[in-house]
Coordinates of C-alpha atoms in Angstrom, one line a residue:
M5 CA 20.6 150.9 68.6
H6 CA 19.0 151.1 72.1
L7 CA 20.4 149.2 75.0
N8 CA 18.3 146.9 77.0
K9 CA 17.3 148.8 80.2
S10 CA 18.4 146.1 82.6
I11 CA 22.0 145.7 81.0
F12 CA 22.4 149.4 80.9
L13 CA 21.6 149.8 84.6
Y14 CA 24.1 146.8 85.5
L15 CA 26.9 148.6 83.6
V16 CA 26.3 152.0 85.3
F17 CA 26.2 150.2 88.6
L18 CA 29.3 148.1 88.0
F19 CA 31.3 151.3 86.9
S20 CA 29.9 153.2 89.9
V21 CA 31.2 150.4 92.2
N22 CA 34.6 150.3 90.9
Y23 CA 34.9 154.0 90.8
L24 CA 33.7 154.5 94.4
F25 CA 35.8 151.6 95.7
G26 CA 39.0 153.1 94.2
Q27 CA 38.2 156.5 95.6
E28 CA 37.8 155.3 99.1
S29 CA 41.5 154.0 99.7
G30 CA 43.4 156.4 97.4
I31 CA 46.9 155.3 96.2
D32 CA 46.9 152.4 98.7
S33 CA 43.7 151.2 97.3
M34 CA 45.0 151.0 93.9
K35 CA 48.2 149.1 95.1
N36 CA 46.1 146.6 97.0
K37 CA 43.3 146.3 94.4
I38 CA 42.7 142.9 92.8
Y39 CA 41.8 143.3 89.2
I40 CA 39.4 141.1 87.2
N41 CA 40.9 140.2 83.9
N42 CA 38.5 137.7 82.7
A43 CA 35.2 135.9 83.8
E44 CA 32.4 134.3 81.7
N45 CA 29.8 135.3 84.3
M46 CA 30.0 137.9 86.9
R47 CA 27.5 139.0 89.6
V48 CA 28.0 142.1 91.9
T49 CA 26.4 142.7 95.3
I50 CA 26.5 145.5 97.7
E51 CA 25.8 145.0 101.4
E52 CA 26.5 148.0 103.6
D53 CA 30.1 149.0 102.7
T54 CA 31.1 145.6 101.3
V55 CA 31.1 145.0 97.4
T56 CA 31.2 141.4 96.5
Q57 CA 31.9 140.1 93.0
Y58 CA 30.9 136.6 92.0
L59 CA 32.8 135.3 89.0
N60 CA 32.9 132.0 87.2
G61 CA 33.9 130.4 84.0
V62 CA 37.5 130.8 83.1
V63 CA 38.2 133.3 85.9
K64 CA 41.4 135.3 85.6
V65 CA 42.3 137.9 88.1
Y66 CA 45.7 139.6 89.0
H67 CA 47.4 141.7 91.7
D68 CA 50.7 143.3 91.6
S69 CA 51.9 141.1 88.7
T70 CA 50.7 137.9 90.2
F71 CA 47.9 136.2 88.4
F72 CA 45.2 133.9 89.8
F73 CA 43.1 131.3 87.9
S74 CA 40.1 129.3 88.8
D75 CA 36.8 128.0 87.7
T76 CA 35.0 130.0 90.2
A77 CA 36.0 133.1 92.4
I78 CA 34.6 135.6 94.7
V79 CA 36.2 139.0 95.2
K80 CA 35.3 141.2 98.2
D81 CA 36.1 144.9 98.2
N82 CA 38.7 144.2 95.5
S83 CA 41.1 143.0 98.1
L84 CA 40.0 139.6 99.2
L85 CA 39.8 136.7 96.8
F86 CA 38.2 133.3 97.3
A87 CA 39.0 130.9 94.4
Y88 CA 37.6 127.3 93.9
N89 CA 38.3 124.4 91.5
N90 CA 41.4 124.3 89.3
V91 CA 42.9 127.1 91.1
A92 CA 46.4 128.3 89.9
I93 CA 48.8 131.1 90.8
L94 CA 51.3 132.4 88.3
Q95 CA 54.1 134.6 89.4
N96 CA 57.1 135.9 87.2
D97 CA 56.8 132.9 84.9
S98 CA 58.9 130.9 87.4
I99 CA 56.6 130.1 90.1
N100 CA 53.3 128.1 89.6
I101 CA 50.9 127.0 92.3
F102 CA 48.0 124.8 92.0
C103 CA 45.2 123.7 94.5
D104 CA 41.6 123.2 94.9
T105 CA 40.7 126.1 97.1
L106 CA 42.4 129.4 97.8
T107 CA 42.0 132.4 99.9
Y108 CA 44.0 135.6 99.3
S109 CA 44.3 139.0 100.8
S110 CA 45.9 141.7 98.7
I111 CA 46.5 143.8 101.7
S112 CA 48.6 141.3 103.4
G113 CA 49.7 139.4 100.4
I114 CA 49.0 136.2 102.1
A115 CA 47.4 133.3 100.1
R116 CA 46.0 130.2 101.9
L117 CA 45.9 127.1 99.5
I118 CA 44.0 123.9 100.5
N119 CA 43.8 120.4 99.1
K120 CA 46.0 118.9 96.5
V121 CA 48.4 121.9 96.6
L122 CA 51.4 121.7 94.2
L123 CA 54.1 124.5 94.1
R124 CA 56.5 124.6 91.1
S125 CA 59.6 126.8 90.9
N126 CA 62.0 126.0 88.1
N127 CA 63.0 122.2 88.7
K128 CA 61.3 122.0 92.2
R129 CA 57.9 120.7 93.0
L130 CA 56.4 121.0 96.5
I131 CA 53.4 118.8 97.2
T132 CA 51.2 119.2 100.3
N133 CA 47.4 119.7 101.4
E134 CA 47.7 122.9 103.0
L135 CA 50.1 125.9 102.2
I136 CA 50.4 129.5 103.3
Y137 CA 52.0 131.5 100.7
D138 CA 53.4 135.1 101.0
V139 CA 53.1 136.4 97.7
H140 CA 55.1 139.6 98.2
N141 CA 58.1 137.8 99.9
K142 CA 57.7 134.5 98.0
I143 CA 57.6 132.4 101.1
A144 CA 55.7 129.2 101.4
T145 CA 54.8 127.7 104.8
Y146 CA 53.2 124.3 105.6
N147 CA 52.7 122.4 108.9
T148 CA 50.6 119.3 107.8
G149 CA 53.4 117.5 105.9
A150 CA 54.8 118.1 102.4
V151 CA 57.0 116.5 99.7
L152 CA 59.6 118.5 97.8
K153 CA 60.9 116.8 94.6
Q154 CA 64.0 118.2 92.8
D155 CA 65.6 116.2 90.1
E156 CA 66.2 112.7 91.6
S157 CA 65.8 113.9 95.2
T158 CA 62.8 113.8 97.4
L159 CA 62.5 115.6 100.8
K160 CA 59.7 115.2 103.2
S161 CA 58.9 116.8 106.5
E162 CA 55.8 117.7 108.8
V163 CA 56.6 121.4 108.9
G164 CA 58.5 123.5 106.5
V165 CA 59.2 127.2 105.2
F166 CA 60.3 127.6 101.6
L167 CA 62.1 130.8 101.0
I168 CA 61.8 130.7 97.2
K169 CA 63.8 133.9 96.5
E170 CA 66.7 132.7 98.7
D171 CA 66.4 129.0 97.3
L172 CA 66.2 127.8 101.0
I173 CA 63.7 125.7 102.7
H174 CA 63.6 125.1 106.5
F175 CA 62.5 121.5 107.1
N176 CA 61.3 120.5 110.7
D177 CA 59.8 117.3 112.3
N178 CA 60.3 113.9 110.7
V179 CA 62.5 115.2 108.0
V180 CA 63.5 112.6 105.3
I181 CA 65.7 113.0 102.3
S182 CA 65.7 110.3 99.6
D183 CA 68.3 110.6 96.6
K184 CA 69.5 107.9 94.2
S185 CA 72.7 107.4 96.3
F186 CA 71.5 107.9 99.9
N187 CA 68.7 108.3 102.6
L188 CA 68.8 110.9 105.3
K189 CA 66.4 111.2 108.4
S190 CA 66.5 114.3 110.7
D191 CA 64.4 116.3 112.9
S192 CA 65.6 119.7 111.5
L193 CA 67.6 120.9 108.5
D194 CA 67.9 123.6 106.0
F195 CA 68.1 122.8 102.4
N196 CA 69.4 125.2 99.7
T197 CA 67.6 124.2 96.6
K198 CA 70.0 126.0 94.3
E199 CA 73.1 124.3 95.7
K200 CA 71.3 121.2 96.7
E201 CA 72.9 121.3 100.1
A202 CA 71.3 120.1 103.3
V203 CA 72.5 121.7 106.6
F204 CA 71.7 119.6 109.7
K205 CA 70.6 121.3 113.0
S206 CA 69.7 118.2 115.0
P207 CA 70.5 114.4 115.4
T208 CA 70.7 113.2 111.7
F209 CA 71.1 109.7 110.3
I210 CA 72.3 109.1 106.8
E211 CA 72.2 105.6 105.0
K212 CA 74.3 105.3 101.8
D213 CA 74.7 101.7 100.4
S214 CA 76.1 99.8 103.3
T215 CA 77.3 103.0 105.0
F216 CA 75.6 104.6 108.0
I217 CA 76.4 108.1 109.3
Y218 CA 75.2 109.8 112.4
C219 CA 75.8 113.4 113.4
E220 CA 74.2 116.3 115.1
G221 CA 75.3 119.1 112.9
G222 CA 77.0 119.7 109.5
F223 CA 76.1 119.6 105.9
Y224 CA 75.7 117.4 102.8
N225 CA 75.8 118.8 99.3
L226 CA 73.9 116.6 96.8
K227 CA 75.4 118.2 93.9
S228 CA 79.1 117.9 94.6
G229 CA 78.9 114.9 97.0
N230 CA 80.8 116.9 99.7
A231 CA 79.8 116.6 103.2
E232 CA 80.9 117.5 106.7
F233 CA 79.5 115.8 109.8
R234 CA 79.9 117.5 113.2
K235 CA 78.9 116.9 116.9
N236 CA 79.3 113.4 117.9
A237 CA 79.9 112.4 114.3
Q238 CA 80.0 108.6 113.6
F239 CA 80.6 106.5 110.6
R240 CA 79.9 102.8 110.2
Q241 CA 80.4 100.7 107.1
D242 CA 80.1 96.9 107.1
S243 CA 82.3 95.9 110.1
S244 CA 84.1 99.2 110.2
F245 CA 83.3 102.0 112.6
A246 CA 84.7 105.6 112.9
E247 CA 84.1 108.6 114.9
A248 CA 85.6 112.0 115.4
D249 CA 84.7 115.7 116.3
I250 CA 84.3 116.3 112.5
I251 CA 83.8 113.9 109.6
K252 CA 84.3 115.2 106.1
Y253 CA 83.3 113.2 103.1
N254 CA 83.7 113.6 99.4
D255 CA 81.4 111.2 97.4
S256 CA 83.0 111.5 94.0
L257 CA 86.5 110.6 95.5
Q258 CA 85.0 108.2 98.1
V259 CA 87.3 109.9 100.8
Y260 CA 86.6 110.3 104.4
T261 CA 88.5 112.9 106.5
L262 CA 88.1 112.5 110.4
I263 CA 89.2 115.5 112.4
G264 CA 89.8 115.6 116.2
N265 CA 89.9 112.6 118.4
A266 CA 89.6 110.5 115.3
K267 CA 89.1 106.6 115.9
Y268 CA 88.6 103.8 113.5
T269 CA 88.0 100.2 113.9
E270 CA 87.5 97.3 111.6
K271 CA 87.4 93.6 112.7
N272 CA 90.9 93.2 114.3
T273 CA 92.2 96.7 113.1
V274 CA 92.2 99.8 115.4
A275 CA 93.5 103.2 114.3
S276 CA 93.5 106.7 116.0
A277 CA 94.9 110.1 115.3
D278 CA 94.4 113.9 115.6
K279 CA 93.4 113.6 112.0
M280 CA 92.7 110.6 109.7
T281 CA 91.9 110.4 106.0
R282 CA 90.6 107.2 104.5
D283 CA 90.4 106.7 100.7
E284 CA 87.7 104.0 100.2
K285 CA 88.3 103.8 96.4
N286 CA 92.2 103.1 96.7
K287 CA 92.0 101.6 100.3
I288 CA 94.5 104.1 101.7
I289 CA 94.4 105.5 105.2
I290 CA 96.5 108.5 106.4
L291 CA 97.0 109.1 110.2
D292 CA 98.3 112.7 111.2
G293 CA 99.2 113.6 114.6
N294 CA 99.4 111.0 117.5
A295 CA 98.9 108.4 114.8
Y296 CA 98.3 104.9 115.9
Y297 CA 97.5 101.7 114.0
K298 CA 97.2 98.2 115.1
S299 CA 96.1 94.9 113.2
E300 CA 96.6 91.3 114.0
T301 CA 100.2 91.2 113.0
Q302 CA 101.2 94.9 112.6
T303 CA 101.5 97.9 115.1
A304 CA 102.5 101.4 114.2
K305 CA 102.6 104.7 116.0
G306 CA 104.2 108.1 115.3
E307 CA 103.7 111.6 113.9
K308 CA 102.2 110.7 110.6
L309 CA 101.4 107.3 109.2
I310 CA 100.2 106.2 105.6
F311 CA 98.9 102.8 105.2
D312 CA 98.0 101.1 101.8
E313 CA 95.6 98.2 102.7
N314 CA 96.0 96.5 99.2
T315 CA 99.9 96.3 99.3
E316 CA 100.0 96.4 103.2
E317 CA 102.7 99.2 102.9
F318 CA 103.4 101.8 105.5
I319 CA 105.0 105.1 105.0
S320 CA 105.7 107.2 108.2
E321 CA 106.7 110.8 108.3
G322 CA 108.2 112.0 111.6
R323 CA 109.3 110.0 114.5
S324 CA 107.3 106.6 114.4
T325 CA 107.6 103.0 115.3
I326 CA 106.3 100.0 113.0
I327 CA 106.1 96.6 114.3
D328 CA 105.3 93.6 112.2
N329 CA 105.4 90.3 114.0
S330 CA 109.3 89.9 114.9
L331 CA 110.1 93.1 113.1
S332 CA 110.4 96.6 114.6
I333 CA 111.3 99.9 112.8
T334 CA 111.8 103.3 114.5
A335 CA 112.9 106.2 112.5
D336 CA 112.2 109.7 111.4
Y337 CA 110.9 108.5 108.0
T338 CA 110.1 104.9 107.1
E339 CA 108.7 103.0 104.2
Y340 CA 107.8 99.3 104.8
S341 CA 105.9 96.7 102.8
K342 CA 104.7 93.7 104.6
K343 CA 103.9 91.8 101.3
Q344 CA 107.4 92.4 99.8
K345 CA 109.0 92.2 103.2
K346 CA 111.2 95.1 102.4
G347 CA 111.5 98.9 103.3
K348 CA 113.9 101.7 104.1
A349 CA 114.2 104.0 107.2
L350 CA 116.0 107.4 107.7
G351 CA 117.1 109.4 110.7
N352 CA 118.1 107.9 114.0
V353 CA 117.0 104.5 112.9
E354 CA 116.4 101.5 115.5
F355 CA 115.9 98.2 113.6
I356 CA 114.8 95.3 115.7
D357 CA 114.6 91.6 114.6
T358 CA 113.7 89.3 117.4
S359 CA 113.8 86.3 115.1
S360 CA 117.4 87.0 114.3
N361 CA 117.9 88.5 117.8
I362 CA 119.5 91.6 116.5
I363 CA 119.2 95.3 117.1
L364 CA 120.6 97.9 114.6
N365 CA 121.1 101.7 115.2
A366 CA 121.9 103.7 112.1
I367 CA 121.1 107.0 110.4
S368 CA 119.8 105.2 107.3
L369 CA 118.8 101.6 106.4
T370 CA 117.4 99.7 103.6
F371 CA 116.3 96.2 104.0
D372 CA 114.7 93.2 102.2
N373 CA 114.0 90.3 104.6
S374 CA 113.1 87.9 101.6
E375 CA 116.8 88.2 100.6
N376 CA 118.2 88.7 104.0
Y377 CA 119.4 92.1 102.7
I378 CA 120.3 94.9 105.0
L379 CA 122.3 98.1 104.1
A380 CA 123.0 100.5 106.9
Y381 CA 125.1 103.7 107.4
G382 CA 126.2 105.6 110.4
D383 CA 128.2 108.7 111.0
T384 CA 130.4 110.3 113.7
I385 CA 127.4 111.8 115.3
N386 CA 124.9 109.0 115.1
H387 CA 126.9 105.9 114.9
L388 CA 126.0 102.5 113.3
L389 CA 125.5 100.0 116.2
M390 CA 124.6 96.4 115.9
R391 CA 123.6 94.3 118.9
M392 CA 123.5 90.5 118.5
I393 CA 121.4 89.4 121.5
S394 CA 121.8 86.1 123.3
Y395 CA 120.4 85.0 126.7
E396 CA 123.9 84.5 128.0
D397 CA 125.7 87.2 126.3
T398 CA 125.4 90.1 123.9
T399 CA 127.7 91.2 121.1
Y400 CA 128.0 94.9 120.2
L401 CA 129.4 95.9 116.7
S402 CA 129.9 99.3 115.4
A403 CA 131.0 100.5 112.1
D404 CA 130.4 103.2 109.4
T405 CA 128.7 100.9 106.9
L406 CA 126.9 97.4 107.3
L407 CA 125.7 95.1 104.6
S408 CA 124.1 91.9 105.0
N409 CA 123.2 89.7 102.0
N410 CA 122.8 86.3 100.7
I411 CA 125.5 84.8 98.4
I412 CA 125.7 81.6 96.6
V413 CA 128.6 79.2 97.6
D414 CA 128.7 75.8 96.0
N415 CA 125.1 76.0 95.1
D416 CA 124.2 76.8 98.6
T417 CA 122.8 80.1 99.8
V418 CA 124.9 81.6 102.5
E419 CA 123.9 84.7 104.5
V420 CA 126.9 87.1 104.8
L421 CA 127.3 90.3 107.0
L422 CA 129.9 92.7 106.0
A423 CA 131.0 95.8 108.0
Y424 CA 133.3 98.5 106.7
N425 CA 135.4 101.2 108.2
N426 CA 136.2 101.7 111.8
V427 CA 134.8 98.4 113.0
R428 CA 134.7 97.8 116.8
I429 CA 133.3 94.7 118.5
Y430 CA 132.6 94.2 122.2
N431 CA 131.6 90.9 123.9
E432 CA 132.4 90.0 127.5
G433 CA 134.5 87.2 126.2
Y434 CA 136.3 88.9 123.4
Q435 CA 136.7 92.4 121.9
A436 CA 138.1 93.5 118.5
I437 CA 138.9 96.4 116.2
T438 CA 139.3 96.2 112.5
D439 CA 139.0 98.2 109.3
S440 CA 136.4 95.8 107.9
L441 CA 134.9 92.4 108.4
V442 CA 132.8 89.6 106.9
N443 CA 130.5 87.4 109.1
Y444 CA 129.0 84.1 107.7
T445 CA 126.1 84.1 110.0
Q446 CA 124.9 80.6 109.6
D447 CA 128.3 79.3 110.5
S448 CA 129.2 81.9 112.9
I449 CA 132.5 82.8 111.2
Y450 CA 134.0 86.3 111.4
V451 CA 136.8 87.2 109.1
L452 CA 138.6 90.5 110.2
Y453 CA 140.6 92.3 107.5
H454 CA 143.3 95.0 107.3
N455 CA 145.3 94.7 110.3
P456 CA 142.7 93.7 112.9
V457 CA 143.3 93.6 116.7
M458 CA 141.5 91.3 119.0
W459 CA 141.5 90.7 122.6
S460 CA 140.4 87.9 125.1
E461 CA 141.0 88.4 128.7
D462 CA 144.7 89.6 129.0
T463 CA 145.6 88.3 125.5
Q464 CA 145.9 90.4 122.4
I465 CA 145.9 88.9 118.8
T466 CA 147.0 90.8 115.7
G467 CA 147.7 90.0 112.1
D468 CA 146.8 90.9 108.4
T469 CA 143.6 88.7 108.8
I470 CA 141.9 87.0 111.7
N471 CA 139.3 84.4 111.2
M472 CA 137.1 84.0 114.3
Y473 CA 134.8 80.9 114.6
L474 CA 132.0 80.9 117.4
K475 CA 130.0 78.0 118.7
N476 CA 126.9 78.6 120.8
K477 CA 127.8 82.3 120.8
K478 CA 131.2 81.5 122.3
L479 CA 134.8 81.4 120.9
D480 CA 135.7 78.2 119.3
K481 CA 138.5 78.8 117.0
I482 CA 140.7 81.7 115.9
F483 CA 143.0 81.5 112.7
T484 CA 145.3 84.6 112.3
R485 CA 147.2 84.7 108.9
K486 CA 150.3 86.7 107.9
N487 CA 152.2 88.7 110.5
A488 CA 150.4 86.9 113.2
F489 CA 151.2 88.0 116.7
I490 CA 149.9 87.1 120.0
T491 CA 150.7 89.2 123.2
N492 CA 149.9 88.3 126.8
F493 CA 150.2 91.0 129.4
I494 CA 152.0 89.7 132.4
A495 CA 153.0 92.7 134.6
G496 CA 154.7 96.1 134.1
S497 CA 156.4 96.0 130.7
L498 CA 156.5 92.2 130.7
Y499 CA 154.6 90.5 127.9
N500 CA 154.4 86.8 126.6
Q501 CA 154.8 87.1 122.9
I502 CA 154.2 84.7 120.1
K503 CA 154.6 85.3 116.4
G504 CA 154.6 83.6 113.0
K505 CA 153.2 83.4 109.6
M506 CA 150.0 81.7 110.9
I507 CA 148.6 81.0 114.3
N508 CA 145.5 78.7 115.1
I509 CA 143.9 78.8 118.5
L510 CA 141.3 76.3 119.7
F511 CA 138.9 76.8 122.7
E512 CA 136.7 74.4 124.6
N513 CA 134.1 75.7 127.1
D514 CA 135.2 79.1 126.5
S515 CA 138.7 78.4 127.7
L516 CA 142.0 77.9 125.8
R517 CA 142.6 74.3 124.8
Y518 CA 145.4 74.4 122.1
L519 CA 147.5 77.0 120.1
N520 CA 149.7 76.3 117.1
V521 CA 152.2 78.7 115.7
N522 CA 153.2 77.7 112.0
G523 CA 156.0 79.4 109.9
N524 CA 159.0 81.4 111.3
A525 CA 157.7 80.8 114.8
E526 CA 159.0 83.0 117.6
S527 CA 158.0 83.3 121.2
I528 CA 159.0 85.0 124.4
Y529 CA 157.7 83.3 127.5
H530 CA 158.1 84.3 131.0
M531 CA 158.2 81.2 133.4
E532 CA 156.5 81.0 136.8
D533 CA 157.1 78.8 139.8
E534 CA 154.4 77.0 141.7
N535 CA 153.5 80.2 143.6
K536 CA 153.0 82.2 140.3
A537 CA 156.3 84.0 140.9
L538 CA 158.3 84.9 137.8
T539 CA 161.6 82.9 137.5
G540 CA 162.9 83.7 134.1
T541 CA 162.4 84.3 130.4
I542 CA 162.8 82.0 127.4
K543 CA 163.1 83.1 123.9
T544 CA 162.6 80.5 121.2
V545 CA 162.9 80.5 117.3
C546 CA 161.6 77.6 115.3
S547 CA 159.5 76.5 112.4
S548 CA 156.4 75.8 114.6
I549 CA 155.3 75.7 118.2
D550 CA 152.3 73.9 119.8
F551 CA 150.9 75.1 123.1
Y552 CA 148.6 72.9 125.3
F553 CA 146.4 74.6 127.8
K554 CA 144.4 73.5 130.8
D555 CA 142.2 76.0 132.7
N556 CA 143.6 78.7 130.5
E557 CA 147.2 77.8 131.8
I558 CA 149.9 76.4 129.7
K559 CA 150.5 72.8 130.5
D560 CA 152.8 71.7 127.8
I561 CA 154.8 73.4 124.9
K562 CA 156.2 71.7 121.9
F563 CA 158.8 73.4 119.8
N564 CA 159.2 71.9 116.2
G565 CA 161.9 72.2 113.4
N566 CA 165.3 72.9 115.0
P567 CA 164.3 75.1 117.8
K568 CA 166.7 77.6 119.2
S569 CA 166.2 79.0 122.7
N570 CA 168.0 81.2 125.2
S571 CA 166.9 82.2 128.8
T572 CA 167.2 85.3 130.7
P573 CA 167.0 85.7 134.4
I574 CA 163.9 87.4 135.5
K575 CA 165.6 90.3 137.3
Q576 CA 167.6 91.1 134.0
E577 CA 164.4 90.7 131.9
I578 CA 162.7 93.3 134.2
L579 CA 165.3 95.8 133.6
N580 CA 165.5 95.3 129.9
P581 CA 162.2 93.6 128.6
Q582 CA 162.6 91.7 125.3
I583 CA 160.2 92.3 122.5
L584 CA 159.7 90.6 119.2
S585 CA 159.9 92.7 116.0
G586 CA 156.3 93.8 115.2
F587 CA 155.4 94.0 118.9
K588 CA 152.6 96.7 119.7
W589 CA 150.3 96.8 122.6
Y590 CA 147.0 98.5 121.8
S591 CA 145.2 98.6 125.2
E592 CA 144.3 102.2 124.6
L593 CA 142.1 101.2 121.6
R594 CA 140.4 98.2 123.2
P595 CA 136.7 98.5 123.8
S596 CA 136.2 98.5 127.4
D597 CA 132.5 97.8 127.7
K598 CA 129.3 98.1 125.6
N599 CA 129.4 101.8 125.5
D600 CA 132.9 101.9 124.2
V601 CA 132.3 100.4 120.8
F602 CA 132.4 103.6 118.8
P603 CA 135.5 104.9 117.3
V604 CA 138.1 106.6 119.6
K605 CA 138.5 109.6 117.4
I606 CA 135.2 111.6 116.8
V607 CA 135.2 114.6 114.7
E608 CA 132.2 116.7 115.7
N609 CA 129.8 117.6 112.9
E610 CA 131.5 115.6 110.3
S611 CA 129.5 113.0 108.7
I612 CA 131.0 110.0 107.0
P613 CA 130.0 110.0 103.2
V614 CA 127.9 107.2 101.9
Q615 CA 130.1 104.6 100.2
D616 CA 130.3 104.2 96.6
S617 CA 131.7 101.6 94.3
N618 CA 135.3 102.9 94.6
D619 CA 135.3 102.7 98.6
K620 CA 137.5 100.0 100.1
K621 CA 135.5 96.9 100.9
P622 CA 136.7 93.6 102.2
P623 CA 136.9 90.8 99.8
I624 CA 134.5 87.8 100.3
P625 CA 136.7 84.7 101.1
D626 CA 136.2 81.5 99.4
M627 CA 133.7 79.6 101.6
K628 CA 134.9 76.1 100.6
K629 CA 138.5 77.0 101.5
E630 CA 137.4 78.5 104.8
K631 CA 135.7 75.4 105.7
N632 CA 138.5 73.2 104.6
K633 CA 140.8 75.1 107.0
N634 CA 138.9 73.9 110.0

């Protein structure tokens, strides 16, 4: 068979061109050579030192494991490729690029793609009108605007650099990210396509549902939903606003953490702290370090605060103060529920209730305002102290344990206060010490148990039990039962003394009006002349005695039931003062002022144990009988 002469010459020429071109550049020429794999038609021209190959019809060429496809192509010197119509680049089965027109240099490895450019890499699609692609380093660059689509996310910018090997894109100028859950606008950010994480480099705005976020640095991970906003970070949602040095957010947990100069406002609520965590799902806010919270009715400040917006419950760790309307609690640890009106506090507690005009200091306290319930403890280091405030006077009461609660008496609810162990009371008008007491707060009745001692001015009252009635915060009545004894200091070793089974005392305008001694009554009374000079002493024994007073001075005495009396000259009395059996003067135990209401004997570093059911507690008297005794 004989070849057509023209075809033969063409093949010889083509072989010569490829051979000569390969010989000119040596090894480098082979490395940079573009190989033609397929073409339906091909024409070759040689002009001076330039060899040009014209290809069309299913053109396929390759260079260094990268394939180029098009309908038409021009290859110059086997190193420069021009491709037109249905252009495609295939690289490592993972990168596909499509466009209308392409220019590629095998020496530089740079391809320029124009019109309807689409870059696909795994699940990512980059769409633009002009793209510069570094084939060797797998870097795509654009500056005429592009859109990147990945899963349900769309990213746009005017300028960008796609580092495909690093799964990283640098976006610049009018950057927009749209996702199913949020929209983002920025001027510059980096996006990791593998981790789906955006790193902000300039002022950035994020919109998510009704939430708006601003920052000037940080990151947002679309895969995990974790984000960190830095530099002038701000957060706004509906009527709420937050700002901090750093704001961290977890989308799946719906938790925000504000770090450094954290501030939060919502309607009439203000909060601030060194660190603030807000759980949007569970409506819980945690304030840590210099914590402060204020709403219309509540104020709290301290080291660490935890607030549940659903239950309106506070938990404080570290020294703090919680204020709710008339209630204030300061302690080292506090739990308080506004809805339930109950709570507990531990460590150097100060409990203030301005509606009841009381201040209570203790080492631990549990309360329920809906039941008027308070249980408080003190010890020898941090004593329990209760202050009952009034405009005219304040009463100070100390004890080891204090219990306030409601009880039912004849179908009526009565508020009762009980104090146990080492009870001491100071008021300018009276003072007392006792083992324990019961106070019926609504009727202002105090019942002192187990050998109490009470003082008013120069008078001392003792007995097995003392009932003290107040009216308008002042003494109104005193009933002393069993071994009742009243002592009045005169001078030196002289005392007026009254004793009996029961002693009743009535006051009027804070002054003695009437005193009754009933049952085995005895008295020692030192008489005075009109100049207040002592003249003598009368000792009387009878069944009962009535004393009538005016301006705190005895104006009349009535002895009942076969009285027997004897008198003693004052000089003789001074030399040998008389005393009734059972006489004791407890002046050294008397609280002298408001700072002297704590137990006299204090054992350092010895705490009083919490009472259990076996501890001695005063019985609660029959309220009906107590009222009948009036």
